[in-house]
């Protein structure tokens, strides 16, 4: 059934005149008449009777009108759902406490009218996130692949921002009183990062970090969640972990945990966005511009070899 004919019927019924419906829909009055006539032939009923003031619905027309309204409304909802300028930006983050989610919240607060749906795909393999972007399940995903040349033709990776890494320790740890630490001061200290999934981008990040600075990083044992990790740190005199400087963590005041910046060099985790190569969601331009305005990290900041680098067009997803 012709949805434009249904729309013409609905507006003519609501306005009482074909001319008014034509003006609103941007077509001629003759076009409205033809659409309604075709609809009547298809349904084998009369929908209108003509009067001196315009048109009135027949009994069949009155019966048909609410159903036609429902169809027209469904079509409008469907079009809105796939129209990039109208639909909500659906963007994947690794977790709602991560720097990605924190900075997206800051962006949203700076633009109250923006429509963003923050989701977590719950996958550790970055190629699963790539597939989700390629399939249109999400508009973009905060993931990185170490070989961007292997991305499918319709998908690409863009630098978003680099997140500085800090050491998180409990009050009993020998480094707890330091104002800042160099990577070389972390040698011989156990750094426990539970939940390092084999094949994940963060597994490759930690592998390079260990090689570069001769650190002791392990993921021994099951990962029972951040709360358990924080409890262990609070009681331990020899276990530390690494966290992003913008990641949001909360713990009881009596834990006495300390976040200590790492300097000379600063260590940063690179965050990239996986997005469609063609017709990316318009809201991504504002998101990337927001990230481009973040304070720059010190010269010589260490990032892994596979990190993408920012360039002049990074606030424009179409370049």
mmCIF file of C-alpha atoms in Angstrom:
data_model
loop_
_atom_site.group_PDB
_atom_site.id
_atom_site.type_symbol
_atom_site.label_atom_id
_atom_site.label_comp_id
_atom_site.label_asym_id
_atom_site.label_seq_id
_atom_site.Cartn_x
_atom_site.Cartn_y
_atom_site.Cartn_z
ATOM 1 C CA UNK A 1 0.000 0.000 0.000
ATOM 2 C CA UNK A 2 1.275 3.470 -0.934
ATOM 3 C CA UNK A 3 2.245 5.217 2.301
ATOM 4 C CA UNK A 4 2.123 8.634 0.593
ATOM 5 C CA UNK A 5 -1.494 7.942 -0.341
ATOM 6 C CA UNK A 6 -2.207 7.044 3.278
ATOM 7 C CA UNK A 7 -0.528 10.248 4.455
ATOM 8 C CA UNK A 8 -2.553 12.294 1.982
ATOM 9 C CA UNK A 9 -5.777 10.628 3.120
ATOM 10 C CA UNK A 10 -5.005 11.281 6.797
ATOM 11 C CA UNK A 11 -4.174 14.981 6.301
ATOM 12 C CA UNK A 12 -7.199 15.541 4.040
ATOM 13 C CA UNK A 13 -9.441 13.914 6.635
ATOM 14 C CA UNK A 14 -7.972 16.027 9.428
ATOM 15 C CA UNK A 15 -8.010 19.308 7.496
ATOM 16 C CA UNK A 16 -11.318 18.781 5.655
ATOM 17 C CA UNK A 17 -10.009 19.995 2.288
ATOM 18 C CA UNK A 18 -7.752 18.502 -0.361
ATOM 19 C CA UNK A 19 -6.280 21.965 -1.028
ATOM 20 C CA UNK A 20 -5.137 22.402 2.586
ATOM 21 C CA UNK A 21 -3.641 18.904 2.613
ATOM 22 C CA UNK A 22 -1.818 19.658 -0.640
ATOM 23 C CA UNK A 23 -0.372 22.905 0.751
ATOM 24 C CA UNK A 24 0.893 21.148 3.884
ATOM 25 C CA UNK A 25 2.416 18.200 2.018
ATOM 26 C CA UNK A 26 3.970 20.368 -0.693
ATOM 27 C CA UNK A 27 2.113 18.844 -3.658
ATOM 28 C CA UNK A 28 -0.741 19.888 -5.918
ATOM 29 C CA UNK A 29 -4.414 19.443 -5.084
ATOM 30 C CA UNK A 30 -4.684 17.188 -8.150
ATOM 31 C CA UNK A 31 -1.956 14.932 -6.681
ATOM 32 C CA UNK A 32 -3.940 14.561 -3.462
ATOM 33 C CA UNK A 33 -7.085 13.685 -5.414
ATOM 34 C CA UNK A 34 -5.232 11.057 -7.457
ATOM 35 C CA UNK A 35 -3.657 9.481 -4.367
ATOM 36 C CA UNK A 36 -7.014 9.244 -2.587
ATOM 37 C CA UNK A 37 -8.696 7.860 -5.718
ATOM 38 C CA UNK A 38 -5.997 5.162 -6.040
ATOM 39 C CA UNK A 39 -6.435 4.278 -2.366
ATOM 40 C CA UNK A 40 -10.201 3.988 -2.792
ATOM 41 C CA UNK A 41 -9.759 1.695 -5.809
ATOM 42 C CA UNK A 42 -7.322 -0.496 -3.874
ATOM 43 C CA UNK A 43 -9.665 -0.707 -0.864
ATOM 44 C CA UNK A 44 -12.827 -0.887 -3.038
ATOM 45 C CA UNK A 45 -14.598 1.623 -0.796
ATOM 46 C CA UNK A 46 -15.421 5.350 -0.785
ATOM 47 C CA UNK A 47 -13.433 7.307 1.783
ATOM 48 C CA UNK A 48 -14.836 10.820 1.211
ATOM 49 C CA UNK A 49 -17.949 12.569 0.087
ATOM 50 C CA UNK A 50 -17.671 16.079 -1.322
ATOM 51 C CA UNK A 51 -19.478 18.981 0.353
ATOM 52 C CA UNK A 52 -19.720 22.711 -0.282
ATOM 53 C CA UNK A 53 -16.997 23.276 2.333
ATOM 54 C CA UNK A 54 -14.640 20.533 1.183
ATOM 55 C CA UNK A 55 -14.750 16.808 1.956
ATOM 56 C CA UNK A 56 -16.209 14.660 4.703
ATOM 57 C CA UNK A 57 -15.378 11.098 5.665
ATOM 58 C CA UNK A 58 -17.782 8.323 4.801
ATOM 59 C CA UNK A 59 -18.584 5.669 7.391
ATOM 60 C CA UNK A 60 -15.851 3.488 5.858
ATOM 61 C CA UNK A 61 -13.507 6.464 5.895
ATOM 62 C CA UNK A 62 -14.119 7.040 9.607
ATOM 63 C CA UNK A 63 -13.457 3.360 10.287
ATOM 64 C CA UNK A 64 -10.271 3.387 8.230
ATOM 65 C CA UNK A 65 -8.820 6.674 9.590
ATOM 66 C CA UNK A 66 -7.354 5.484 12.956
ATOM 67 C CA UNK A 67 -5.655 2.535 11.267
ATOM 68 C CA UNK A 68 -4.212 4.776 8.565
ATOM 69 C CA UNK A 69 -2.951 7.154 11.271
ATOM 70 C CA UNK A 70 -1.160 4.267 12.984
ATOM 71 C CA UNK A 71 0.545 3.220 9.733
ATOM 72 C CA UNK A 72 1.671 6.781 8.948
ATOM 73 C CA UNK A 73 2.987 7.249 12.506
ATOM 74 C CA UNK A 74 4.905 3.945 12.294
ATOM 75 C CA UNK A 75 6.508 5.005 9.021
ATOM 76 C CA UNK A 76 7.550 8.328 10.559
ATOM 77 C CA UNK A 77 9.085 6.553 13.541
ATOM 78 C CA UNK A 78 10.953 4.184 11.227
ATOM 79 C CA UNK A 79 12.354 7.057 9.160
ATOM 80 C CA UNK A 80 13.394 8.939 12.288
ATOM 81 C CA UNK A 81 15.157 5.842 13.618
ATOM 82 C CA UNK A 82 17.495 5.710 10.607
ATOM 83 C CA UNK A 83 17.835 9.418 9.793
ATOM 84 C CA UNK A 84 21.338 10.402 11.077
ATOM 85 C CA UNK A 85 20.421 13.988 11.828
ATOM 86 C CA UNK A 86 17.397 13.030 13.903
ATOM 87 C CA UNK A 87 18.236 9.821 15.727
ATOM 88 C CA UNK A 88 20.201 9.413 18.920
ATOM 89 C CA UNK A 89 23.952 8.783 18.688
ATOM 90 C CA UNK A 90 24.536 5.241 19.958
ATOM 91 C CA UNK A 91 28.128 4.904 21.157
ATOM 92 C CA UNK A 92 29.909 1.984 22.827
ATOM 93 C CA UNK A 93 32.232 2.455 25.820
ATOM 94 C CA UNK A 94 34.290 -0.145 27.670
ATOM 95 C CA UNK A 95 32.547 0.663 30.953
ATOM 96 C CA UNK A 96 30.444 3.377 32.550
ATOM 97 C CA UNK A 97 33.261 4.276 34.969
ATOM 98 C CA UNK A 98 35.876 4.702 32.258
ATOM 99 C CA UNK A 99 37.341 7.980 31.013
ATOM 100 C CA UNK A 100 35.335 7.487 27.812
ATOM 101 C CA UNK A 101 32.022 7.615 29.670
ATOM 102 C CA UNK A 102 33.205 10.433 31.958
ATOM 103 C CA UNK A 103 34.189 12.651 29.012
ATOM 104 C CA UNK A 104 30.999 11.833 27.104
ATOM 105 C CA UNK A 105 29.033 12.959 30.150
ATOM 106 C CA UNK A 106 31.016 16.217 30.216
ATOM 107 C CA UNK A 107 30.258 16.708 26.523
ATOM 108 C CA UNK A 108 26.548 16.027 27.052
ATOM 109 C CA UNK A 109 26.406 18.519 29.936
ATOM 110 C CA UNK A 110 27.987 21.172 27.693
ATOM 111 C CA UNK A 111 25.341 20.476 25.035
ATOM 112 C CA UNK A 112 22.072 19.701 26.849
ATOM 113 C CA UNK A 113 20.187 19.249 23.577
ATOM 114 C CA UNK A 114 22.453 16.504 22.270
ATOM 115 C CA UNK A 115 21.003 12.987 22.102
ATOM 116 C CA UNK A 116 23.475 10.286 23.149
ATOM 117 C CA UNK A 117 22.845 6.682 24.101
ATOM 118 C CA UNK A 118 25.914 5.288 25.898
ATOM 119 C CA UNK A 119 26.073 1.489 25.760
ATOM 120 C CA UNK A 120 28.548 -1.254 26.638
ATOM 121 C CA UNK A 121 28.777 -4.111 24.152
ATOM 122 C CA UNK A 122 30.299 -6.434 26.794
ATOM 123 C CA UNK A 123 32.879 -7.819 24.359
ATOM 124 C CA UNK A 124 36.632 -8.040 24.915
ATOM 125 C CA UNK A 125 37.636 -8.740 21.316
ATOM 126 C CA UNK A 126 37.890 -5.376 19.510
ATOM 127 C CA UNK A 127 36.948 -7.065 16.236
ATOM 128 C CA UNK A 128 33.523 -7.830 17.667
ATOM 129 C CA UNK A 129 33.067 -4.106 18.252
ATOM 130 C CA UNK A 130 34.242 -3.454 14.681
ATOM 131 C CA UNK A 131 31.585 -5.877 13.450
ATOM 132 C CA UNK A 132 28.922 -4.090 15.521
ATOM 133 C CA UNK A 133 29.828 -0.751 13.910
ATOM 134 C CA UNK A 134 29.889 -2.309 10.432
ATOM 135 C CA UNK A 135 26.436 -3.826 11.032
ATOM 136 C CA UNK A 136 24.991 -0.543 12.312
ATOM 137 C CA UNK A 137 24.314 -1.873 15.816
ATOM 138 C CA UNK A 138 26.195 1.161 17.179
ATOM 139 C CA UNK A 139 27.309 4.388 15.494
ATOM 140 C CA UNK A 140 30.788 4.268 17.020
ATOM 141 C CA UNK A 141 32.813 2.262 19.526
ATOM 142 C CA UNK A 142 35.716 3.239 21.782
ATOM 143 C CA UNK A 143 37.981 0.430 20.681
ATOM 144 C CA UNK A 144 41.375 0.101 19.040
ATOM 145 C CA UNK A 145 42.786 -2.478 16.693
ATOM 146 C CA UNK A 146 46.544 -2.787 16.419
ATOM 147 C CA UNK A 147 46.387 -3.196 12.635
ATOM 148 C CA UNK A 148 43.999 -0.575 11.193
ATOM 149 C CA UNK A 149 44.811 -1.758 7.658
ATOM 150 C CA UNK A 150 42.890 -4.953 8.442
ATOM 151 C CA UNK A 151 39.628 -3.078 9.082
ATOM 152 C CA UNK A 152 36.764 -3.864 6.687
ATOM 153 C CA UNK A 153 36.328 -1.319 3.843
ATOM 154 C CA UNK A 154 33.330 0.437 5.383
ATOM 155 C CA UNK A 155 34.907 1.056 8.801
ATOM 156 C CA UNK A 156 37.822 3.163 10.022
ATOM 157 C CA UNK A 157 39.584 4.115 13.244
ATOM 158 C CA UNK A 158 40.114 7.681 14.457
ATOM 159 C CA UNK A 159 42.175 8.957 17.379
ATOM 160 C CA UNK A 160 39.952 10.195 20.228
ATOM 161 C CA UNK A 161 42.241 11.040 23.162
ATOM 162 C CA UNK A 162 45.050 9.632 25.289
ATOM 163 C CA UNK A 163 44.270 8.827 28.908
ATOM 164 C CA UNK A 164 47.147 9.250 31.437
ATOM 165 C CA UNK A 165 47.740 6.256 33.692
ATOM 166 C CA UNK A 166 48.160 6.488 37.477
ATOM 167 C CA UNK A 167 49.284 4.041 40.151
ATOM 168 C CA UNK A 168 46.624 3.158 42.710
ATOM 169 C CA UNK A 169 47.878 1.845 46.085
ATOM 170 C CA UNK A 170 46.706 1.310 49.631
ATOM 171 C CA UNK A 171 48.144 3.076 52.712
ATOM 172 C CA UNK A 172 50.421 0.139 53.599
ATOM 173 C CA UNK A 173 52.212 0.127 50.253
ATOM 174 C CA UNK A 174 55.837 1.407 50.304
ATOM 175 C CA UNK A 175 55.067 3.876 47.474
ATOM 176 C CA UNK A 176 51.949 5.287 49.138
ATOM 177 C CA UNK A 177 53.616 8.533 50.281
ATOM 178 C CA UNK A 178 55.067 9.486 46.885
ATOM 179 C CA UNK A 179 53.742 12.649 45.233
ATOM 180 C CA UNK A 180 54.578 11.244 41.810
ATOM 181 C CA UNK A 181 56.471 8.274 40.400
ATOM 182 C CA UNK A 182 58.496 7.426 37.316
ATOM 183 C CA UNK A 183 57.943 4.111 35.526
ATOM 184 C CA UNK A 184 61.422 3.025 36.636
ATOM 185 C CA UNK A 185 60.418 3.430 40.310
ATOM 186 C CA UNK A 186 57.668 0.886 39.730
ATOM 187 C CA UNK A 187 60.116 -1.884 38.865
ATOM 188 C CA UNK A 188 60.131 -4.861 41.233
ATOM 189 C CA UNK A 189 56.722 -3.823 42.638
ATOM 190 C CA UNK A 190 53.829 -6.133 41.828
ATOM 191 C CA UNK A 191 51.149 -4.462 39.710
ATOM 192 C CA UNK A 192 47.973 -6.523 39.678
ATOM 193 C CA UNK A 193 45.518 -5.867 36.838
ATOM 194 C CA UNK A 194 42.831 -8.575 36.993
ATOM 195 C CA UNK A 195 40.675 -9.070 33.952
ATOM 196 C CA UNK A 196 43.309 -8.710 31.227
ATOM 197 C CA UNK A 197 41.533 -10.624 28.465
ATOM 198 C CA UNK A 198 43.799 -12.435 25.971
ATOM 199 C CA UNK A 199 43.581 -10.824 22.537
ATOM 200 C CA UNK A 200 42.136 -7.578 23.867
ATOM 201 C CA UNK A 201 43.677 -4.212 23.060
ATOM 202 C CA UNK A 202 44.511 -3.659 26.728
ATOM 203 C CA UNK A 203 46.363 -6.986 26.854
ATOM 204 C CA UNK A 204 48.605 -5.728 24.063
ATOM 205 C CA UNK A 205 49.000 -2.399 25.864
ATOM 206 C CA UNK A 206 50.245 -4.106 29.028
ATOM 207 C CA UNK A 207 52.527 -6.438 27.059
ATOM 208 C CA UNK A 208 54.322 -3.460 25.515
ATOM 209 C CA UNK A 209 54.396 -1.627 28.842
ATOM 210 C CA UNK A 210 56.094 -4.573 30.548
ATOM 211 C CA UNK A 211 58.654 -4.862 27.763
ATOM 212 C CA UNK A 212 59.419 -1.130 27.652
ATOM 213 C CA UNK A 213 59.877 -0.510 31.391
ATOM 214 C CA UNK A 214 60.605 -3.986 32.778
ATOM 215 C CA UNK A 215 57.524 -3.929 35.016
ATOM 216 C CA UNK A 216 55.848 -6.759 36.938
ATOM 217 C CA UNK A 217 52.254 -6.737 35.715
ATOM 218 C CA UNK A 218 50.035 -9.787 36.131
ATOM 219 C CA UNK A 219 46.375 -10.721 35.975
ATOM 220 C CA UNK A 220 46.580 -13.753 38.254
ATOM 221 C CA UNK A 221 43.330 -15.165 39.587
ATOM 222 C CA UNK A 222 39.697 -14.496 38.685
ATOM 223 C CA UNK A 223 38.401 -10.946 38.440
ATOM 224 C CA UNK A 224 35.616 -10.487 40.999
ATOM 225 C CA UNK A 225 35.044 -6.828 40.129
ATOM 226 C CA UNK A 226 36.499 -3.440 40.986
ATOM 227 C CA UNK A 227 35.136 -3.475 44.542
ATOM 228 C CA UNK A 228 37.120 -6.605 45.399
ATOM 229 C CA UNK A 229 40.245 -5.149 43.765
ATOM 230 C CA UNK A 230 39.927 -1.999 45.873
ATOM 231 C CA UNK A 231 39.455 -4.088 49.039
ATOM 232 C CA UNK A 232 42.650 -6.026 48.270
ATOM 233 C CA UNK A 233 44.636 -2.830 47.689
ATOM 234 C CA UNK A 234 43.413 -1.343 50.964
ATOM 235 C CA UNK A 235 44.775 -4.299 52.937
ATOM 236 C CA UNK A 236 47.923 -5.051 50.945
ATOM 237 C CA UNK A 237 51.441 -3.853 51.596
ATOM 238 C CA UNK A 238 52.822 -5.022 48.273
ATOM 239 C CA UNK A 239 50.092 -4.948 45.601
ATOM 240 C CA UNK A 240 49.317 -1.945 43.384
ATOM 241 C CA UNK A 241 47.289 -1.471 40.216
ATOM 242 C CA UNK A 242 47.078 0.939 37.290
ATOM 243 C CA UNK A 243 44.053 3.112 36.578
ATOM 244 C CA UNK A 244 43.214 5.857 34.106
ATOM 245 C CA UNK A 245 43.516 9.379 35.471
ATOM 246 C CA UNK A 246 39.945 10.169 34.379
ATOM 247 C CA UNK A 247 38.447 6.794 35.306
ATOM 248 C CA UNK A 248 35.845 7.038 38.060
ATOM 249 C CA UNK A 249 36.503 4.855 41.106
ATOM 250 C CA UNK A 250 34.846 5.054 44.513
ATOM 251 C CA UNK A 251 35.891 3.392 47.745
ATOM 252 C CA UNK A 252 35.124 3.746 51.477
ATOM 253 C CA UNK A 253 37.037 6.542 53.188
ATOM 254 C CA UNK A 254 38.712 4.090 55.569
ATOM 255 C CA UNK A 255 40.403 2.343 52.621
ATOM 256 C CA UNK A 256 42.816 5.268 52.370
ATOM 257 C CA UNK A 257 43.737 4.528 48.759
ATOM 258 C CA UNK A 258 45.988 6.924 46.841
ATOM 259 C CA UNK A 259 46.196 7.749 43.144
ATOM 260 C CA UNK A 260 49.754 8.690 42.201
ATOM 261 C CA UNK A 261 50.616 10.309 38.840
ATOM 262 C CA UNK A 262 53.270 8.608 36.695
ATOM 263 C CA UNK A 263 55.763 11.022 35.116
ATOM 264 C CA UNK A 264 59.061 11.129 33.192
ATOM 265 C CA UNK A 265 57.601 9.787 31.030
ATOM 266 C CA UNK A 266 53.849 10.008 31.471
ATOM 267 C CA UNK A 267 52.222 6.730 30.444
ATOM 268 C CA UNK A 268 49.006 7.087 28.469
ATOM 269 C CA UNK A 269 46.425 4.631 27.210
ATOM 270 C CA UNK A 270 45.356 5.547 23.650
ATOM 271 C CA UNK A 271 41.620 5.747 23.008
ATOM 272 C CA UNK A 272 40.339 5.515 19.448
ATOM 273 C CA UNK A 273 36.883 5.524 17.921
ATOM 274 C CA UNK A 274 35.760 2.905 15.434
ATOM 275 C CA UNK A 275 33.206 4.545 13.126
ATOM 276 C CA UNK A 276 31.683 4.107 9.661
ATOM 277 C CA UNK A 277 33.739 5.393 6.760
ATOM 278 C CA UNK A 278 30.660 6.821 5.025
ATOM 279 C CA UNK A 279 27.908 8.944 6.578
ATOM 280 C CA UNK A 280 29.028 8.913 10.234
ATOM 281 C CA UNK A 281 26.506 10.246 12.734
ATOM 282 C CA UNK A 282 26.641 14.099 12.710
ATOM 283 C CA UNK A 283 26.951 14.230 16.514
ATOM 284 C CA UNK A 284 30.387 12.591 16.267
ATOM 285 C CA UNK A 285 31.843 15.837 14.937
ATOM 286 C CA UNK A 286 31.021 17.595 18.205
ATOM 287 C CA UNK A 287 32.266 14.650 20.294
ATOM 288 C CA UNK A 288 35.635 14.586 18.526
ATOM 289 C CA UNK A 289 35.978 18.365 18.763
ATOM 290 C CA UNK A 290 35.358 18.087 22.517
ATOM 291 C CA UNK A 291 38.158 15.528 22.833
ATOM 292 C CA UNK A 292 40.484 17.658 20.680
ATOM 293 C CA UNK A 293 40.069 20.472 23.221
ATOM 294 C CA UNK A 294 41.425 18.423 26.134
ATOM 295 C CA UNK A 295 44.740 19.558 27.685
ATOM 296 C CA UNK A 296 47.712 18.170 25.812
ATOM 297 C CA UNK A 297 49.893 15.604 27.539
ATOM 298 C CA UNK A 298 53.584 16.341 28.171
ATOM 299 C CA UNK A 299 56.143 15.920 25.413
ATOM 300 C CA UNK A 300 57.580 12.427 25.432
ATOM 301 C CA UNK A 301 54.439 10.761 26.791
ATOM 302 C CA UNK A 302 54.706 7.017 26.248
ATOM 303 C CA UNK A 303 51.996 5.278 24.234
ATOM 304 C CA UNK A 304 52.169 1.823 22.644
ATOM 305 C CA UNK A 305 53.529 1.442 19.123
ATOM 306 C CA UNK A 306 50.097 0.795 17.629
ATOM 307 C CA UNK A 307 48.493 3.993 18.973
ATOM 308 C CA UNK A 308 46.835 6.213 16.382
ATOM 309 C CA UNK A 309 47.946 9.823 16.477
ATOM 310 C CA UNK A 310 45.810 12.970 16.378
ATOM 311 C CA UNK A 311 45.870 15.204 13.318
ATOM 312 C CA UNK A 312 44.272 18.462 12.196
ATOM 313 C CA UNK A 313 41.065 16.848 10.976
ATOM 314 C CA UNK A 314 40.312 14.854 14.132
ATOM 315 C CA UNK A 315 37.318 17.003 15.070
ATOM 316 C CA UNK A 316 35.700 16.105 11.735
ATOM 317 C CA UNK A 317 34.708 12.433 11.309
ATOM 318 C CA UNK A 318 34.184 12.960 7.567
ATOM 319 C CA UNK A 319 37.933 13.465 6.935
#
